[in-house]
Amino acid sequence: MYSDLFGKTAVVTGGSKGIGNAISRRLAEEKMSVVINYNSGSGQAEQTVEELNKAGGKAIAVQADVGTESGVQSLLDAAVEHFGGLDVWINNAGMENRAQTHELSLEDWEKVMNVNLTGVFLGAKTAINHYLAHNKKGTIINMSSVHQRIPWPTFAHYAASKGGVKLFTETIALEYAKRGIRVNAIAPGAIQTPINAEKFADPEQKQSTLNLIPINYIGKPEEVAAAAAWLASNESSYVTGTTIFVDGGMSLYPEFSEGNG
Ligand code: BGC
C-alpha cells in the first residue's frame, strides 16, 4: 500500500477490462477515487464500479472514446465533478488486430493509431493542462508493450503505435519535468487478458508464447497493476521518462538463453 495515494483521484482509460480493470481495482484498494473509462459494453465497467463501491472504494464508470478531444475532456470533467480534481492519468486503452502489412487496410491502421497513440496524446495533453492550471505535481502513466522494442510482424500498426508511445513518453517527461509532472510507461509482455483469451485458449499457441517467456508463465493483470500503483505513488518520485517492462523476461532475447549465438 502507498499511503500518499490515499484520497487522490485517477482516470484509467480502458479501465473496464483486462489490465485496465486490474489497475482500477488496485488503485481503489489504495483508497483512490477512480474514473473507470470504457468505450463499448458498459456491463463490466458498471459491475466493477458496484463491486469497488461496495468494498468501500470510490469509483464511477464513464463512457468515452479516447481518440476524441471531447471524449478525454469528459473523463477529466467527471474526475473534477465527482472527486474534485485529478492526480494520476493512466492511458491504458489499446487495441490490436492481426494483418499482413501488404493487406492492412488504412482503416485498420488508423483505428489502432487513433486509440493507441492519438488517445495517449489527447489523454496526456488533457492531464497536463489540468496539472499546469492547478500547479499540481501530477503523474501520467502510458500503457506501452514489449512491442515498443520487439518488432512484431503482422502487427506493424500496433508495434508502430507502441514505438510512438515510447518516444512520446520520453519527450513529454523531459518537457514537463521542471513543472514536477512525471510521465512513465509500462511495457507488458503476454498477459492473461481478453485481448489474448482466444490465443491462450489454444494449447499450441499458448505453448509457443510460453517459449518466449523466460519466467515461463503468462503474466497476470495484477502484476502489471502493481507497477502502475508504484509509478503513481511518491515511492517512484525520482523516476520519469522510463518504461518498466513487466514481461517475465520476454524482452531479453530468450532465444539466447542457453548461450547460443
Ligand atoms: C500484446 C499481446 C501479446 C504480447 C506479447 C502485447 O503487447 O497485447 O497480445 O501477447 O504483447 O507478444
PDB file of C-alpha atoms and ligand atoms in Angstrom:
ATOM      1  CA  MET A   1       0.000   0.000   0.000  1.00  0.00           C
ATOM      2  CA  TYR A   2       1.149   3.526  -0.819  1.00  0.00           C
ATOM      3  CA  SER A   3      -0.268   5.908   1.760  1.00  0.00           C
ATOM      4  CA  ASP A   4       0.313   9.006  -0.360  1.00  0.00           C
ATOM      5  CA  LEU A   5      -2.252   7.731  -2.875  1.00  0.00           C
ATOM      6  CA  PHE A   6      -4.997   7.810  -0.262  1.00  0.00           C
ATOM      7  CA  GLY A   7      -7.796  10.190  -1.319  1.00  0.00           C
ATOM      8  CA  LYS A   8      -6.238  11.063  -4.668  1.00  0.00           C
ATOM      9  CA  THR A   9      -8.043  10.727  -7.993  1.00  0.00           C
ATOM     10  CA  ALA A  10      -7.111   8.679 -11.054  1.00  0.00           C
ATOM     11  CA  VAL A  11      -8.519   8.345 -14.545  1.00  0.00           C
ATOM     12  CA  VAL A  12      -7.920   4.914 -16.127  1.00  0.00           C
ATOM     13  CA  THR A  13      -8.745   4.762 -19.829  1.00  0.00           C
ATOM     14  CA  GLY A  14      -9.962   1.373 -20.972  1.00  0.00           C
ATOM     15  CA  GLY A  15     -10.385   0.652 -17.284  1.00  0.00           C
ATOM     16  CA  SER A  16     -13.197  -1.857 -17.555  1.00  0.00           C
ATOM     17  CA  LYS A  17     -11.305  -4.851 -18.978  1.00  0.00           C
ATOM     18  CA  GLY A  18      -8.036  -6.714 -18.677  1.00  0.00           C
ATOM     19  CA  ILE A  19      -5.040  -4.771 -17.432  1.00  0.00           C
ATOM     20  CA  GLY A  20      -7.092  -1.575 -17.071  1.00  0.00           C
ATOM     21  CA  ASN A  21      -9.573  -3.343 -14.865  1.00  0.00           C
ATOM     22  CA  ALA A  22      -6.812  -4.687 -12.618  1.00  0.00           C
ATOM     23  CA  ILE A  23      -5.307  -1.194 -12.369  1.00  0.00           C
ATOM     24  CA  SER A  24      -8.678   0.351 -11.469  1.00  0.00           C
ATOM     25  CA  ARG A  25      -9.166  -2.245  -8.749  1.00  0.00           C
ATOM     26  CA  ARG A  26      -5.673  -1.817  -7.379  1.00  0.00           C
ATOM     27  CA  LEU A  27      -5.964   1.968  -7.222  1.00  0.00           C
ATOM     28  CA  ALA A  28      -9.339   1.681  -5.481  1.00  0.00           C
ATOM     29  CA  GLU A  29      -7.697  -0.680  -2.959  1.00  0.00           C
ATOM     30  CA  GLU A  30      -5.098   2.053  -2.469  1.00  0.00           C
ATOM     31  CA  LYS A  31      -8.108   4.208  -1.450  1.00  0.00           C
ATOM     32  CA  MET A  32      -8.009   6.352  -4.546  1.00  0.00           C
ATOM     33  CA  SER A  33     -11.101   7.658  -6.333  1.00  0.00           C
ATOM     34  CA  VAL A  34     -11.143   6.168  -9.813  1.00  0.00           C
ATOM     35  CA  VAL A  35     -12.827   7.193 -13.056  1.00  0.00           C
ATOM     36  CA  ILE A  36     -13.116   3.927 -14.969  1.00  0.00           C
ATOM     37  CA  ASN A  37     -13.416   4.661 -18.669  1.00  0.00           C
ATOM     38  CA  TYR A  38     -14.852   2.259 -21.215  1.00  0.00           C
ATOM     39  CA  ASN A  39     -15.741   2.669 -24.867  1.00  0.00           C
ATOM     40  CA  SER A  40     -18.274  -0.042 -25.547  1.00  0.00           C
ATOM     41  CA  GLY A  41     -20.077  -2.533 -23.320  1.00  0.00           C
ATOM     42  CA  SER A  42     -20.999  -0.770 -20.103  1.00  0.00           C
ATOM     43  CA  GLY A  43     -21.691  -4.065 -18.278  1.00  0.00           C
ATOM     44  CA  GLN A  44     -18.264  -4.894 -16.923  1.00  0.00           C
ATOM     45  CA  ALA A  45     -17.468  -1.284 -16.054  1.00  0.00           C
ATOM     46  CA  GLU A  46     -20.717  -0.854 -14.110  1.00  0.00           C
ATOM     47  CA  GLN A  47     -20.168  -4.169 -12.349  1.00  0.00           C
ATOM     48  CA  THR A  48     -16.624  -3.227 -11.326  1.00  0.00           C
ATOM     49  CA  VAL A  49     -17.842   0.133 -10.052  1.00  0.00           C
ATOM     50  CA  GLU A  50     -20.511  -1.572  -7.991  1.00  0.00           C
ATOM     51  CA  GLU A  51     -18.026  -4.047  -6.501  1.00  0.00           C
ATOM     52  CA  LEU A  52     -15.489  -1.354  -5.686  1.00  0.00           C
ATOM     53  CA  ASN A  53     -18.055   0.955  -4.134  1.00  0.00           C
ATOM     54  CA  LYS A  54     -19.436  -1.902  -2.038  1.00  0.00           C
ATOM     55  CA  ALA A  55     -15.900  -2.635  -0.855  1.00  0.00           C
ATOM     56  CA  GLY A  56     -15.616   0.956   0.369  1.00  0.00           C
ATOM     57  CA  GLY A  57     -13.838   2.369  -2.672  1.00  0.00           C
ATOM     58  CA  LYS A  58     -14.917   5.313  -4.785  1.00  0.00           C
ATOM     59  CA  ALA A  59     -15.355   4.685  -8.488  1.00  0.00           C
ATOM     60  CA  ILE A  60     -17.516   5.770 -11.391  1.00  0.00           C
ATOM     61  CA  ALA A  61     -17.749   4.433 -14.932  1.00  0.00           C
ATOM     62  CA  VAL A  62     -17.678   6.875 -17.834  1.00  0.00           C
ATOM     63  CA  GLN A  63     -18.196   6.014 -21.496  1.00  0.00           C
ATOM     64  CA  ALA A  64     -15.833   7.871 -23.821  1.00  0.00           C
ATOM     65  CA  ASP A  65     -13.830   7.393 -26.995  1.00  0.00           C
ATOM     66  CA  VAL A  66     -10.255   8.313 -26.028  1.00  0.00           C
ATOM     67  CA  GLY A  67      -9.423   9.071 -29.642  1.00  0.00           C
ATOM     68  CA  THR A  68     -11.502  12.252 -29.471  1.00  0.00           C
ATOM     69  CA  GLU A  69     -10.921  15.541 -27.652  1.00  0.00           C
ATOM     70  CA  SER A  70     -14.469  15.594 -26.309  1.00  0.00           C
ATOM     71  CA  GLY A  71     -14.017  12.023 -25.027  1.00  0.00           C
ATOM     72  CA  VAL A  72     -10.930  12.705 -22.931  1.00  0.00           C
ATOM     73  CA  GLN A  73     -12.367  16.028 -21.757  1.00  0.00           C
ATOM     74  CA  SER A  74     -15.445  14.224 -20.433  1.00  0.00           C
ATOM     75  CA  LEU A  75     -13.161  11.961 -18.362  1.00  0.00           C
ATOM     76  CA  LEU A  76     -11.403  14.930 -16.795  1.00  0.00           C
ATOM     77  CA  ASP A  77     -14.755  16.658 -16.204  1.00  0.00           C
ATOM     78  CA  ALA A  78     -16.048  13.550 -14.432  1.00  0.00           C
ATOM     79  CA  ALA A  79     -12.954  13.419 -12.211  1.00  0.00           C
ATOM     80  CA  VAL A  80     -13.322  17.071 -11.267  1.00  0.00           C
ATOM     81  CA  GLU A  81     -17.083  16.955 -10.781  1.00  0.00           C
ATOM     82  CA  HIS A  82     -17.247  13.729  -8.767  1.00  0.00           C
ATOM     83  CA  PHE A  83     -13.917  13.685  -6.976  1.00  0.00           C
ATOM     84  CA  GLY A  84     -12.693  17.289  -7.011  1.00  0.00           C
ATOM     85  CA  GLY A  85      -9.655  17.040  -9.291  1.00  0.00           C
ATOM     86  CA  LEU A  86      -7.077  14.792 -10.875  1.00  0.00           C
ATOM     87  CA  ASP A  87      -3.723  13.427  -9.689  1.00  0.00           C
ATOM     88  CA  VAL A  88      -2.983  10.403 -11.871  1.00  0.00           C
ATOM     89  CA  TRP A  89      -3.935   9.822 -15.514  1.00  0.00           C
ATOM     90  CA  ILE A  90      -3.396   6.348 -16.938  1.00  0.00           C
ATOM     91  CA  ASN A  91      -3.528   5.994 -20.715  1.00  0.00           C
ATOM     92  CA  ASN A  92      -4.311   2.312 -20.797  1.00  0.00           C
ATOM     93  CA  ALA A  93      -6.864   1.896 -23.605  1.00  0.00           C
ATOM     94  CA  GLY A  94      -5.456  -0.053 -26.518  1.00  0.00           C
ATOM     95  CA  MET A  95      -6.374  -2.368 -29.335  1.00  0.00           C
ATOM     96  CA  GLU A  96      -4.706  -4.740 -31.783  1.00  0.00           C
ATOM     97  CA  ASN A  97      -5.602  -6.865 -34.764  1.00  0.00           C
ATOM     98  CA  ARG A  98      -3.509  -9.149 -36.926  1.00  0.00           C
ATOM     99  CA  ALA A  99      -2.938  -8.413 -40.626  1.00  0.00           C
ATOM    100  CA  GLN A 100      -0.094  -8.846 -43.050  1.00  0.00           C
ATOM    101  CA  THR A 101       1.151  -5.374 -43.769  1.00  0.00           C
ATOM    102  CA  HIS A 102       0.622  -5.583 -47.521  1.00  0.00           C
ATOM    103  CA  GLU A 103      -3.024  -6.324 -46.773  1.00  0.00           C
ATOM    104  CA  LEU A 104      -3.511  -3.986 -43.826  1.00  0.00           C
ATOM    105  CA  SER A 105      -6.270  -1.510 -44.594  1.00  0.00           C
ATOM    106  CA  LEU A 106      -5.799   2.182 -43.997  1.00  0.00           C
ATOM    107  CA  GLU A 107      -8.935   1.999 -41.871  1.00  0.00           C
ATOM    108  CA  ASP A 108      -7.411  -0.590 -39.505  1.00  0.00           C
ATOM    109  CA  TRP A 109      -4.107   1.301 -39.387  1.00  0.00           C
ATOM    110  CA  GLU A 110      -5.960   4.480 -38.416  1.00  0.00           C
ATOM    111  CA  LYS A 111      -8.174   2.755 -35.852  1.00  0.00           C
ATOM    112  CA  VAL A 112      -5.182   1.328 -33.999  1.00  0.00           C
ATOM    113  CA  MET A 113      -3.195   4.560 -34.212  1.00  0.00           C
ATOM    114  CA  ASN A 114      -6.181   6.552 -33.046  1.00  0.00           C
ATOM    115  CA  VAL A 115      -6.690   4.591 -29.838  1.00  0.00           C
ATOM    116  CA  ASN A 116      -3.098   3.539 -29.062  1.00  0.00           C
ATOM    117  CA  LEU A 117      -1.212   6.710 -29.958  1.00  0.00           C
ATOM    118  CA  THR A 118      -3.578   9.639 -30.561  1.00  0.00           C
ATOM    119  CA  GLY A 119      -5.516   8.581 -27.453  1.00  0.00           C
ATOM    120  CA  VAL A 120      -2.296   8.716 -25.422  1.00  0.00           C
ATOM    121  CA  PHE A 121      -1.510  12.186 -26.776  1.00  0.00           C
ATOM    122  CA  LEU A 122      -5.005  13.503 -26.060  1.00  0.00           C
ATOM    123  CA  GLY A 123      -5.121  11.981 -22.585  1.00  0.00           C
ATOM    124  CA  ALA A 124      -1.691  13.303 -21.669  1.00  0.00           C
ATOM    125  CA  LYS A 125      -2.492  16.761 -23.038  1.00  0.00           C
ATOM    126  CA  THR A 126      -5.708  16.934 -21.033  1.00  0.00           C
ATOM    127  CA  ALA A 127      -3.994  15.813 -17.830  1.00  0.00           C
ATOM    128  CA  ILE A 128      -1.031  18.166 -18.291  1.00  0.00           C
ATOM    129  CA  ASN A 129      -3.306  21.151 -18.848  1.00  0.00           C
ATOM    130  CA  HIS A 130      -5.139  20.324 -15.632  1.00  0.00           C
ATOM    131  CA  TYR A 131      -1.879  19.913 -13.698  1.00  0.00           C
ATOM    132  CA  LEU A 132      -0.483  23.195 -15.053  1.00  0.00           C
ATOM    133  CA  ALA A 133      -3.692  25.122 -14.353  1.00  0.00           C
ATOM    134  CA  HIS A 134      -3.721  23.890 -10.748  1.00  0.00           C
ATOM    135  CA  ASN A 135       0.019  23.935 -10.225  1.00  0.00           C
ATOM    136  CA  LYS A 136      -0.123  20.246  -9.414  1.00  0.00           C
ATOM    137  CA  LYS A 137       2.647  17.668  -9.485  1.00  0.00           C
ATOM    138  CA  GLY A 138       0.508  15.041 -11.172  1.00  0.00           C
ATOM    139  CA  THR A 139       1.663  11.895 -12.911  1.00  0.00           C
ATOM    140  CA  ILE A 140       0.877  10.213 -16.207  1.00  0.00           C
ATOM    141  CA  ILE A 141       1.359   6.525 -16.987  1.00  0.00           C
ATOM    142  CA  ASN A 142       1.175   5.244 -20.552  1.00  0.00           C
ATOM    143  CA  MET A 143       0.494   1.605 -21.341  1.00  0.00           C
ATOM    144  CA  SER A 144       3.001   0.534 -23.934  1.00  0.00           C
ATOM    145  CA  SER A 145       4.087  -3.018 -24.778  1.00  0.00           C
ATOM    146  CA  VAL A 146       7.173  -5.148 -25.225  1.00  0.00           C
ATOM    147  CA  HIS A 147       6.488  -4.307 -28.865  1.00  0.00           C
ATOM    148  CA  GLN A 148       7.793  -0.803 -28.324  1.00  0.00           C
ATOM    149  CA  ARG A 149      11.107  -2.670 -28.578  1.00  0.00           C
ATOM    150  CA  ILE A 150      10.415  -6.059 -30.203  1.00  0.00           C
ATOM    151  CA  PRO A 151       9.334  -5.968 -33.869  1.00  0.00           C
ATOM    152  CA  TRP A 152       6.047  -7.844 -34.385  1.00  0.00           C
ATOM    153  CA  PRO A 153       5.296  -8.987 -37.930  1.00  0.00           C
ATOM    154  CA  THR A 154       1.579  -8.970 -38.844  1.00  0.00           C
ATOM    155  CA  PHE A 155       1.052  -6.330 -36.141  1.00  0.00           C
ATOM    156  CA  ALA A 156       3.024  -3.487 -37.760  1.00  0.00           C
ATOM    157  CA  HIS A 157       0.422  -0.850 -36.894  1.00  0.00           C
ATOM    158  CA  TYR A 158       0.376  -1.985 -33.252  1.00  0.00           C
ATOM    159  CA  ALA A 159       4.183  -2.053 -32.994  1.00  0.00           C
ATOM    160  CA  ALA A 160       4.415   1.361 -34.664  1.00  0.00           C
ATOM    161  CA  SER A 161       1.888   2.801 -32.215  1.00  0.00           C
ATOM    162  CA  LYS A 162       3.809   1.429 -29.216  1.00  0.00           C
ATOM    163  CA  GLY A 163       7.131   2.654 -30.580  1.00  0.00           C
ATOM    164  CA  GLY A 164       5.419   6.032 -30.781  1.00  0.00           C
ATOM    165  CA  VAL A 165       4.224   5.758 -27.181  1.00  0.00           C
ATOM    166  CA  LYS A 166       7.816   5.166 -26.052  1.00  0.00           C
ATOM    167  CA  LEU A 167       9.250   8.317 -27.582  1.00  0.00           C
ATOM    168  CA  PHE A 168       6.162  10.368 -26.788  1.00  0.00           C
ATOM    169  CA  THR A 169       6.528   9.347 -23.129  1.00  0.00           C
ATOM    170  CA  GLU A 170      10.215  10.256 -23.056  1.00  0.00           C
ATOM    171  CA  THR A 171       9.666  13.555 -24.832  1.00  0.00           C
ATOM    172  CA  ILE A 172       6.891  14.867 -22.618  1.00  0.00           C
ATOM    173  CA  ALA A 173       8.655  13.567 -19.494  1.00  0.00           C
ATOM    174  CA  LEU A 174      11.528  15.863 -20.443  1.00  0.00           C
ATOM    175  CA  GLU A 175       9.230  18.713 -21.469  1.00  0.00           C
ATOM    176  CA  TYR A 176       7.378  18.846 -18.130  1.00  0.00           C
ATOM    177  CA  ALA A 177       9.964  17.558 -15.629  1.00  0.00           C
ATOM    178  CA  LYS A 178      10.686  21.077 -14.370  1.00  0.00           C
ATOM    179  CA  ARG A 179       6.987  21.523 -13.641  1.00  0.00           C
ATOM    180  CA  GLY A 180       7.063  18.462 -11.387  1.00  0.00           C
ATOM    181  CA  ILE A 181       4.950  16.330 -13.736  1.00  0.00           C
ATOM    182  CA  ARG A 182       6.257  12.763 -14.078  1.00  0.00           C
ATOM    183  CA  VAL A 183       5.484  10.648 -17.128  1.00  0.00           C
ATOM    184  CA  ASN A 184       6.351   6.955 -17.414  1.00  0.00           C
ATOM    185  CA  ALA A 185       5.351   3.920 -19.430  1.00  0.00           C
ATOM    186  CA  ILE A 186       4.732   0.263 -18.668  1.00  0.00           C
ATOM    187  CA  ALA A 187       5.562  -2.392 -21.253  1.00  0.00           C
ATOM    188  CA  PRO A 188       3.624  -5.574 -20.524  1.00  0.00           C
ATOM    189  CA  GLY A 189       4.504  -8.817 -22.251  1.00  0.00           C
ATOM    190  CA  ALA A 190       1.996 -11.642 -22.663  1.00  0.00           C
ATOM    191  CA  ILE A 191      -0.691 -11.119 -20.045  1.00  0.00           C
ATOM    192  CA  GLN A 192      -3.841 -13.150 -19.456  1.00  0.00           C
ATOM    193  CA  THR A 193      -6.461 -10.654 -20.687  1.00  0.00           C
ATOM    194  CA  PRO A 194      -9.492 -10.682 -23.002  1.00  0.00           C
ATOM    195  CA  ILE A 195      -7.256  -9.439 -25.881  1.00  0.00           C
ATOM    196  CA  ASN A 196      -5.322 -12.710 -25.607  1.00  0.00           C
ATOM    197  CA  ALA A 197      -8.067 -15.059 -24.391  1.00  0.00           C
ATOM    198  CA  GLU A 198      -8.620 -16.812 -27.695  1.00  0.00           C
ATOM    199  CA  LYS A 199      -4.901 -17.234 -28.367  1.00  0.00           C
ATOM    200  CA  PHE A 200      -4.137 -18.723 -24.955  1.00  0.00           C
ATOM    201  CA  ALA A 201      -7.182 -20.998 -25.041  1.00  0.00           C
ATOM    202  CA  ASP A 202      -5.380 -22.919 -27.803  1.00  0.00           C
ATOM    203  CA  PRO A 203      -2.695 -25.061 -26.092  1.00  0.00           C
ATOM    204  CA  GLU A 204      -0.358 -24.922 -29.090  1.00  0.00           C
ATOM    205  CA  GLN A 205      -0.470 -21.154 -29.360  1.00  0.00           C
ATOM    206  CA  LYS A 206      -0.107 -20.830 -25.615  1.00  0.00           C
ATOM    207  CA  GLN A 207       2.992 -23.035 -25.642  1.00  0.00           C
ATOM    208  CA  SER A 208       4.545 -21.062 -28.477  1.00  0.00           C
ATOM    209  CA  THR A 209       4.093 -17.903 -26.390  1.00  0.00           C
ATOM    210  CA  LEU A 210       5.450 -19.614 -23.256  1.00  0.00           C
ATOM    211  CA  ASN A 211       8.588 -20.468 -25.229  1.00  0.00           C
ATOM    212  CA  LEU A 212       9.209 -16.716 -25.423  1.00  0.00           C
ATOM    213  CA  ILE A 213       8.878 -16.116 -21.683  1.00  0.00           C
ATOM    214  CA  PRO A 214      11.918 -16.983 -19.512  1.00  0.00           C
ATOM    215  CA  ILE A 215       9.813 -16.846 -16.328  1.00  0.00           C
ATOM    216  CA  ASN A 216       7.596 -19.464 -18.005  1.00  0.00           C
ATOM    217  CA  TYR A 217       4.055 -18.352 -17.314  1.00  0.00           C
ATOM    218  CA  ILE A 218       1.562 -15.939 -18.781  1.00  0.00           C
ATOM    219  CA  GLY A 219       1.513 -12.789 -16.659  1.00  0.00           C
ATOM    220  CA  LYS A 220      -1.434 -11.727 -14.549  1.00  0.00           C
ATOM    221  CA  PRO A 221      -3.092  -8.318 -14.939  1.00  0.00           C
ATOM    222  CA  GLU A 222      -2.448  -7.716 -11.222  1.00  0.00           C
ATOM    223  CA  GLU A 223       1.294  -7.955 -11.852  1.00  0.00           C
ATOM    224  CA  VAL A 224       1.017  -5.024 -14.255  1.00  0.00           C
ATOM    225  CA  ALA A 225      -1.269  -3.132 -11.865  1.00  0.00           C
ATOM    226  CA  ALA A 226       1.428  -3.391  -9.175  1.00  0.00           C
ATOM    227  CA  ALA A 227       3.830  -1.454 -11.406  1.00  0.00           C
ATOM    228  CA  ALA A 228       1.147   1.143 -12.124  1.00  0.00           C
ATOM    229  CA  ALA A 229       0.474   1.697  -8.409  1.00  0.00           C
ATOM    230  CA  TRP A 230       4.184   2.168  -7.737  1.00  0.00           C
ATOM    231  CA  LEU A 231       4.602   4.605 -10.637  1.00  0.00           C
ATOM    232  CA  ALA A 232       1.525   6.525  -9.454  1.00  0.00           C
ATOM    233  CA  SER A 233       2.868   6.830  -5.920  1.00  0.00           C
ATOM    234  CA  ASN A 234       5.593   9.024  -4.468  1.00  0.00           C
ATOM    235  CA  GLU A 235       7.711   5.918  -3.954  1.00  0.00           C
ATOM    236  CA  SER A 236       8.758   6.454  -7.586  1.00  0.00           C
ATOM    237  CA  SER A 237       9.335  10.199  -7.068  1.00  0.00           C
ATOM    238  CA  TYR A 238      12.723  10.190  -8.870  1.00  0.00           C
ATOM    239  CA  VAL A 239      11.503   8.168 -11.851  1.00  0.00           C
ATOM    240  CA  THR A 240      10.411   9.879 -15.043  1.00  0.00           C
ATOM    241  CA  GLY A 241      10.623   9.132 -18.754  1.00  0.00           C
ATOM    242  CA  THR A 242      11.259   5.468 -18.217  1.00  0.00           C
ATOM    243  CA  THR A 243       9.489   2.287 -19.266  1.00  0.00           C
ATOM    244  CA  ILE A 244       9.062  -0.568 -16.819  1.00  0.00           C
ATOM    245  CA  PHE A 245       8.978  -3.906 -18.602  1.00  0.00           C
ATOM    246  CA  VAL A 246       6.552  -6.301 -16.901  1.00  0.00           C
ATOM    247  CA  ASP A 247       7.158  -9.201 -19.231  1.00  0.00           C
ATOM    248  CA  GLY A 248       8.681 -12.188 -17.418  1.00  0.00           C
ATOM    249  CA  GLY A 249      11.887 -11.538 -19.361  1.00  0.00           C
ATOM    250  CA  MET A 250      10.308 -11.635 -22.828  1.00  0.00           C
ATOM    251  CA  SER A 251      12.372  -8.662 -23.988  1.00  0.00           C
ATOM    252  CA  LEU A 252      15.670 -10.343 -23.012  1.00  0.00           C
ATOM    253  CA  TYR A 253      16.146 -12.283 -26.270  1.00  0.00           C
ATOM    254  CA  PRO A 254      15.108 -15.684 -24.794  1.00  0.00           C
ATOM    255  CA  GLU A 255      16.448 -17.463 -27.912  1.00  0.00           C
ATOM    256  CA  PHE A 256      19.900 -16.827 -26.454  1.00  0.00           C
ATOM    257  CA  SER A 257      19.124 -18.334 -23.042  1.00  0.00           C
ATOM    258  CA  GLU A 258      21.453 -21.328 -23.491  1.00  0.00           C
ATOM    259  CA  GLY A 259      24.393 -19.218 -24.570  1.00  0.00           C
ATOM    260  CA  ASN A 260      23.674 -19.777 -28.232  1.00  0.00           C
ATOM    261  CA  GLY A 261      24.670 -17.181 -30.742  1.00  0.00           C
TER     262      GLY A 261
HETATM  263  C1  BGC B   1       0.038  -7.832 -26.879  1.00  0.00           C
HETATM  264  C2  BGC B   1      -0.260  -9.288 -26.644  1.00  0.00           C
HETATM  265  C3  BGC B   1       0.990 -10.121 -26.879  1.00  0.00           C
HETATM  266  C4  BGC B   1       2.160  -9.556 -26.114  1.00  0.00           C
HETATM  267  C5  BGC B   1       3.449 -10.325 -26.379  1.00  0.00           C
HETATM  268  C6  BGC B   1       1.245  -7.408 -26.091  1.00  0.00           C
HETATM  269  O1  BGC B   1       1.522  -6.080 -26.330  1.00  0.00           O
HETATM  270  O2  BGC B   1      -1.096  -7.053 -26.497  1.00  0.00           O
HETATM  271  O3  BGC B   1      -1.303  -9.694 -27.490  1.00  0.00           O
HETATM  272  O4  BGC B   1       0.741 -11.454 -26.438  1.00  0.00           O
HETATM  273  O5  BGC B   1       2.341  -8.215 -26.451  1.00  0.00           O
HETATM  274  O6  BGC B   1       3.692 -10.521 -27.732  1.00  0.00           O
END
